[in-house]
mmCIF file of C-alpha atoms in Angstrom:
data_model
loop_
_atom_site.group_PDB
_atom_site.id
_atom_site.type_symbol
_atom_site.label_atom_id
_atom_site.label_comp_id
_atom_site.label_asym_id
_atom_site.label_seq_id
_atom_site.Cartn_x
_atom_site.Cartn_y
_atom_site.Cartn_z
ATOM 1 C CA UNK B 1 23.676 19.337 8.442
ATOM 2 C CA UNK B 2 27.513 19.496 8.924
ATOM 3 C CA UNK B 3 30.057 17.907 6.450
ATOM 4 C CA UNK B 4 30.359 14.464 8.465
ATOM 5 C CA UNK B 5 26.674 13.958 8.019
ATOM 6 C CA UNK B 6 27.062 14.862 3.980
ATOM 7 C CA UNK B 7 30.318 12.997 3.950
ATOM 8 C CA UNK B 8 28.221 10.155 5.360
ATOM 9 C CA UNK B 9 24.930 10.031 3.350
ATOM 10 C CA UNK B 10 27.227 10.538 0.048
ATOM 11 C CA UNK B 11 29.103 7.611 1.238
ATOM 12 C CA UNK B 12 26.539 5.020 1.628
ATOM 13 C CA UNK B 13 25.368 6.342 -2.022
ATOM 14 C CA UNK B 14 28.234 4.587 -3.298
ATOM 15 C CA UNK B 15 28.327 1.335 -1.424
ATOM 16 C CA UNK B 16 26.376 -1.304 -0.312
ATOM 17 C CA UNK B 17 24.799 -1.526 3.163
ATOM 18 C CA UNK B 18 27.064 -4.088 4.140
ATOM 19 C CA UNK B 19 28.692 -7.417 3.952
ATOM 20 C CA UNK B 20 25.780 -10.344 4.375
ATOM 21 C CA UNK B 21 22.597 -8.384 3.523
ATOM 22 C CA UNK B 22 20.874 -10.732 1.111
ATOM 23 C CA UNK B 23 19.811 -9.989 -2.178
ATOM 24 C CA UNK B 24 16.511 -9.247 -4.090
ATOM 25 C CA UNK B 25 15.252 -11.777 -6.519
ATOM 26 C CA UNK B 26 14.160 -9.342 -8.840
ATOM 27 C CA UNK B 27 15.598 -8.377 -11.841
ATOM 28 C CA UNK B 28 14.286 -6.252 -15.382
ATOM 29 C CA UNK B 29 15.694 -4.982 -18.467
ATOM 30 C CA UNK B 30 16.553 -2.027 -18.847
ATOM 31 C CA UNK B 31 15.382 0.587 -21.497
ATOM 32 C CA UNK B 32 15.927 4.011 -23.018
ATOM 33 C CA UNK B 33 14.128 7.021 -21.343
ATOM 34 C CA UNK B 34 10.910 6.696 -22.439
ATOM 35 C CA UNK B 35 9.262 9.391 -24.753
ATOM 36 C CA UNK B 36 7.309 11.204 -24.221
ATOM 37 C CA UNK B 37 7.860 10.976 -20.192
ATOM 38 C CA UNK B 38 4.999 8.782 -18.614
ATOM 39 C CA UNK B 39 2.066 10.244 -16.846
ATOM 40 C CA UNK B 40 1.525 8.570 -13.576
ATOM 41 C CA UNK B 41 -1.859 7.773 -12.656
ATOM 42 C CA UNK B 42 -3.729 9.803 -10.496
ATOM 43 C CA UNK B 43 -5.237 8.672 -7.101
ATOM 44 C CA UNK B 44 -9.021 7.391 -7.624
ATOM 45 C CA UNK B 45 -11.014 5.825 -4.530
ATOM 46 C CA UNK B 46 -11.503 1.997 -4.919
ATOM 47 C CA UNK B 47 -8.292 1.782 -7.238
ATOM 48 C CA UNK B 48 -6.052 -1.403 -5.538
ATOM 49 C CA UNK B 49 -3.028 -3.130 -5.685
ATOM 50 C CA UNK B 50 -2.301 -6.531 -4.283
ATOM 51 C CA UNK B 51 1.320 -7.730 -3.534
ATOM 52 C CA UNK B 52 2.669 -10.835 -2.406
ATOM 53 C CA UNK B 53 4.978 -10.218 0.264
ATOM 54 C CA UNK B 54 8.307 -12.490 0.494
ATOM 55 C CA UNK B 55 10.848 -12.927 3.198
ATOM 56 C CA UNK B 56 14.018 -12.533 1.051
ATOM 57 C CA UNK B 57 16.123 -13.964 3.923
ATOM 58 C CA UNK B 58 14.776 -17.509 2.779
ATOM 59 C CA UNK B 59 12.470 -17.151 0.199
ATOM 60 C CA UNK B 60 9.287 -17.885 2.413
ATOM 61 C CA UNK B 61 6.300 -16.378 1.112
ATOM 62 C CA UNK B 62 4.164 -14.698 3.931
ATOM 63 C CA UNK B 63 0.704 -13.720 2.398
ATOM 64 C CA UNK B 64 -0.623 -11.518 0.162
ATOM 65 C CA UNK B 65 -1.267 -7.570 1.340
ATOM 66 C CA UNK B 66 -4.011 -5.413 -0.248
ATOM 67 C CA UNK B 67 -3.546 -1.260 -0.941
ATOM 68 C CA UNK B 68 -6.748 0.517 -1.355
ATOM 69 C CA UNK B 69 -7.323 4.194 -1.619
ATOM 70 C CA UNK B 70 -10.435 4.910 0.719
ATOM 71 C CA UNK B 71 -10.186 8.613 0.890
ATOM 72 C CA UNK B 72 -8.767 11.651 -1.629
ATOM 73 C CA UNK B 73 -8.753 15.359 -0.522
ATOM 74 C CA UNK B 74 -5.975 17.477 1.150
ATOM 75 C CA UNK B 75 -4.103 13.784 1.753
ATOM 76 C CA UNK B 76 -5.169 10.611 0.548
ATOM 77 C CA UNK B 77 -5.627 7.777 2.828
ATOM 78 C CA UNK B 78 -4.388 4.147 1.211
ATOM 79 C CA UNK B 79 -6.006 1.073 3.532
ATOM 80 C CA UNK B 80 -4.183 -2.366 4.222
ATOM 81 C CA UNK B 81 -5.497 -5.581 5.273
ATOM 82 C CA UNK B 82 -4.290 -9.217 4.377
ATOM 83 C CA UNK B 83 -5.498 -11.871 2.668
ATOM 84 C CA UNK B 84 -7.191 -12.997 5.657
ATOM 85 C CA UNK B 85 -9.029 -9.578 6.213
ATOM 86 C CA UNK B 86 -6.597 -8.688 9.173
ATOM 87 C CA UNK B 87 -6.422 -4.879 8.915
ATOM 88 C CA UNK B 88 -3.083 -2.909 9.182
ATOM 89 C CA UNK B 89 -2.140 0.977 9.436
ATOM 90 C CA UNK B 90 -2.839 3.254 6.745
ATOM 91 C CA UNK B 91 -0.674 4.762 4.450
ATOM 92 C CA UNK B 92 -0.568 8.654 4.080
ATOM 93 C CA UNK B 93 -0.061 10.936 1.253
ATOM 94 C CA UNK B 94 -0.565 14.365 0.768
ATOM 95 C CA UNK B 95 -0.309 15.227 -1.770
ATOM 96 C CA UNK B 96 0.021 12.562 -4.290
ATOM 97 C CA UNK B 97 3.536 11.018 -4.183
ATOM 98 C CA UNK B 98 4.987 12.613 -0.662
ATOM 99 C CA UNK B 99 4.691 10.439 1.733
ATOM 100 C CA UNK B 100 3.700 11.396 5.709
ATOM 101 C CA UNK B 101 3.024 7.933 7.070
ATOM 102 C CA UNK B 102 4.983 4.598 6.175
ATOM 103 C CA UNK B 103 3.696 1.254 7.533
ATOM 104 C CA UNK B 104 5.960 -0.473 5.573
ATOM 105 C CA UNK B 105 8.393 -1.177 7.882
ATOM 106 C CA UNK B 106 8.419 -3.254 11.110
ATOM 107 C CA UNK B 107 6.712 0.116 12.850
ATOM 108 C CA UNK B 108 4.370 2.088 11.242
ATOM 109 C CA UNK B 109 6.028 5.562 11.075
ATOM 110 C CA UNK B 110 5.350 9.254 10.285
ATOM 111 C CA UNK B 111 7.548 12.297 9.020
ATOM 112 C CA UNK B 112 7.718 15.959 10.072
ATOM 113 C CA UNK B 113 8.449 17.244 6.999
ATOM 114 C CA UNK B 114 6.973 14.445 4.861
ATOM 115 C CA UNK B 115 9.333 13.210 2.262
ATOM 116 C CA UNK B 116 8.890 12.257 -1.399
ATOM 117 C CA UNK B 117 7.637 8.599 -1.658
ATOM 118 C CA UNK B 118 9.092 8.426 -5.876
ATOM 119 C CA UNK B 119 11.796 10.712 -7.738
ATOM 120 C CA UNK B 120 9.888 14.128 -8.371
ATOM 121 C CA UNK B 121 11.141 13.989 -11.801
ATOM 122 C CA UNK B 122 10.441 10.700 -13.943
ATOM 123 C CA UNK B 123 14.492 10.983 -15.170
ATOM 124 C CA UNK B 124 16.973 8.733 -15.329
ATOM 125 C CA UNK B 125 19.381 11.252 -13.815
ATOM 126 C CA UNK B 126 17.484 11.978 -11.186
ATOM 127 C CA UNK B 127 18.541 12.068 -7.874
ATOM 128 C CA UNK B 128 17.963 14.125 -3.878
ATOM 129 C CA UNK B 129 18.631 13.914 -0.632
ATOM 130 C CA UNK B 130 15.862 14.369 2.295
ATOM 131 C CA UNK B 131 16.469 15.251 5.736
ATOM 132 C CA UNK B 132 13.156 14.851 8.081
ATOM 133 C CA UNK B 133 12.294 13.962 11.414
ATOM 134 C CA UNK B 134 9.933 10.379 11.856
ATOM 135 C CA UNK B 135 7.885 9.486 15.031
ATOM 136 C CA UNK B 136 6.944 6.191 15.434
ATOM 137 C CA UNK B 137 3.090 5.056 15.674
ATOM 138 C CA UNK B 138 1.572 5.955 19.412
ATOM 139 C CA UNK B 139 5.050 8.143 20.181
ATOM 140 C CA UNK B 140 3.852 11.000 17.975
ATOM 141 C CA UNK B 141 5.794 13.678 20.568
ATOM 142 C CA UNK B 142 9.289 11.315 20.488
ATOM 143 C CA UNK B 143 10.864 12.500 16.985
ATOM 144 C CA UNK B 144 14.483 11.209 15.745
ATOM 145 C CA UNK B 145 16.214 11.931 12.635
ATOM 146 C CA UNK B 146 15.604 10.398 9.160
ATOM 147 C CA UNK B 147 18.348 11.194 6.656
ATOM 148 C CA UNK B 148 17.434 9.662 2.960
ATOM 149 C CA UNK B 149 19.184 10.261 -0.303
ATOM 150 C CA UNK B 150 16.809 8.808 -3.415
ATOM 151 C CA UNK B 151 18.239 8.079 -6.306
ATOM 152 C CA UNK B 152 17.082 6.619 -10.171
ATOM 153 C CA UNK B 153 19.186 3.934 -11.684
ATOM 154 C CA UNK B 154 17.068 3.703 -15.065
ATOM 155 C CA UNK B 155 13.817 2.543 -16.817
ATOM 156 C CA UNK B 156 12.912 -0.811 -16.883
ATOM 157 C CA UNK B 157 10.319 -3.453 -18.481
ATOM 158 C CA UNK B 158 9.586 -5.415 -15.599
ATOM 159 C CA UNK B 159 7.481 -8.916 -15.757
ATOM 160 C CA UNK B 160 5.620 -9.791 -12.184
ATOM 161 C CA UNK B 161 2.620 -12.002 -11.191
ATOM 162 C CA UNK B 162 0.652 -9.197 -12.380
ATOM 163 C CA UNK B 163 2.026 -8.525 -15.715
ATOM 164 C CA UNK B 164 4.590 -6.931 -17.761
ATOM 165 C CA UNK B 165 5.373 -3.054 -16.762
ATOM 166 C CA UNK B 166 7.365 0.386 -17.752
ATOM 167 C CA UNK B 167 8.999 0.978 -14.382
ATOM 168 C CA UNK B 168 11.215 3.515 -13.262
ATOM 169 C CA UNK B 169 13.497 1.626 -10.965
ATOM 170 C CA UNK B 170 15.212 3.988 -8.274
ATOM 171 C CA UNK B 171 16.635 3.203 -4.135
ATOM 172 C CA UNK B 172 16.413 5.526 -1.046
ATOM 173 C CA UNK B 173 19.682 4.973 1.141
ATOM 174 C CA UNK B 174 18.386 5.674 4.281
ATOM 175 C CA UNK B 175 20.787 6.921 8.028
ATOM 176 C CA UNK B 176 18.012 6.894 10.613
ATOM 177 C CA UNK B 177 18.264 7.210 14.569
ATOM 178 C CA UNK B 178 16.861 4.793 16.431
ATOM 179 C CA UNK B 179 14.756 4.694 19.214
ATOM 180 C CA UNK B 180 16.722 2.406 20.688
ATOM 181 C CA UNK B 181 19.955 4.500 21.903
ATOM 182 C CA UNK B 182 21.527 1.157 22.195
ATOM 183 C CA UNK B 183 21.477 0.903 18.339
ATOM 184 C CA UNK B 184 23.644 3.189 16.214
ATOM 185 C CA UNK B 185 24.830 3.593 12.405
ATOM 186 C CA UNK B 186 21.183 2.624 11.710
ATOM 187 C CA UNK B 187 21.213 1.982 7.663
ATOM 188 C CA UNK B 188 17.837 1.213 5.828
ATOM 189 C CA UNK B 189 17.863 0.349 1.961
ATOM 190 C CA UNK B 190 14.694 0.187 -0.680
ATOM 191 C CA UNK B 191 14.773 -0.649 -4.400
ATOM 192 C CA UNK B 192 11.804 0.166 -5.916
ATOM 193 C CA UNK B 193 10.447 -0.298 -9.534
ATOM 194 C CA UNK B 194 7.418 2.264 -10.081
ATOM 195 C CA UNK B 195 5.170 1.916 -12.559
ATOM 196 C CA UNK B 196 3.464 5.429 -13.423
ATOM 197 C CA UNK B 197 0.871 3.612 -15.864
ATOM 198 C CA UNK B 198 -0.649 2.392 -12.491
ATOM 199 C CA UNK B 199 0.270 4.972 -9.669
ATOM 200 C CA UNK B 200 2.311 2.571 -7.669
ATOM 201 C CA UNK B 201 5.265 0.103 -7.532
ATOM 202 C CA UNK B 202 5.402 -3.231 -8.804
ATOM 203 C CA UNK B 203 7.983 -4.605 -6.139
ATOM 204 C CA UNK B 204 9.471 -3.209 -3.646
ATOM 205 C CA UNK B 205 12.687 -4.897 -1.376
ATOM 206 C CA UNK B 206 13.812 -3.064 1.676
ATOM 207 C CA UNK B 207 16.789 -4.437 4.055
ATOM 208 C CA UNK B 208 19.084 -3.039 6.926
ATOM 209 C CA UNK B 209 21.618 -2.884 8.960
ATOM 210 C CA UNK B 210 22.895 -1.744 12.746
ATOM 211 C CA UNK B 211 25.145 -1.894 15.444
ATOM 212 C CA UNK B 212 24.977 -1.960 18.962
ATOM 213 C CA UNK B 213 26.934 0.578 20.962
ATOM 214 C CA UNK B 214 30.302 -0.581 21.560
ATOM 215 C CA UNK B 215 29.691 -3.216 19.435
ATOM 216 C CA UNK B 216 32.685 -4.418 17.089
ATOM 217 C CA UNK B 217 32.456 -7.040 14.333
ATOM 218 C CA UNK B 218 30.055 -7.022 11.293
ATOM 219 C CA UNK B 219 26.512 -5.203 11.594
ATOM 220 C CA UNK B 220 23.676 -7.125 12.680
ATOM 221 C CA UNK B 221 20.785 -7.298 9.833
ATOM 222 C CA UNK B 222 17.292 -6.051 10.260
ATOM 223 C CA UNK B 223 14.644 -8.546 8.465
ATOM 224 C CA UNK B 224 14.457 -7.870 4.314
ATOM 225 C CA UNK B 225 10.967 -8.129 2.654
ATOM 226 C CA UNK B 226 9.725 -8.117 -0.748
ATOM 227 C CA UNK B 227 6.367 -7.009 -2.265
ATOM 228 C CA UNK B 228 5.296 -8.128 -5.916
ATOM 229 C CA UNK B 229 2.264 -6.645 -7.115
ATOM 230 C CA UNK B 230 -0.218 -10.168 -8.055
ATOM 231 C CA UNK B 231 -3.463 -7.655 -9.257
ATOM 232 C CA UNK B 232 -4.438 -4.154 -9.567
ATOM 233 C CA UNK B 233 -7.288 -2.227 -10.406
#
């Protein structure tokens, strides 16, 4: 990676995405690094997490989504469906905590090579940059650049509809190449509260911006969503 790209990733890690980007609703109570370090729950078939999805621009609830571990082997498959039983694309990990296929964006994407789904060390000082390529479901041969800076922002106690959890809050700042050649300077941001005790996040917020080639002025906003855990098993 050349110097300009390294500089870009460093700069977006230190600044907000853009003026006007919606703020998430979620806040937690900071706590010190727990000792001993919590252990991440291992995946087992039948584990479930149900989330309520909210539009962060207008606060509208968009319904429930249930993620369920369907298979555990060399890869872990997590099936997803809404409260009407409509099936969504699967999430695929392999190994646990490394994402191969991610259905949480507007289109399902797969990474090559896969990247970490949560911090590889449960430490409030951990940070790492990942450089990979991604493809969009249905077009596996078309690969695009993806640069992600994952950084931990501390341990927090947080309360959601499913209860109160000890979580590690971290942020992903992403600079990616769009499959639409007219879209440039594409940036995404995720803030995630990960609960080791359930092997999953209890809150996840995503937003993003992009520019149109030759466009002047403010960046365009992507849709912005939040998922809050309502139940698990």
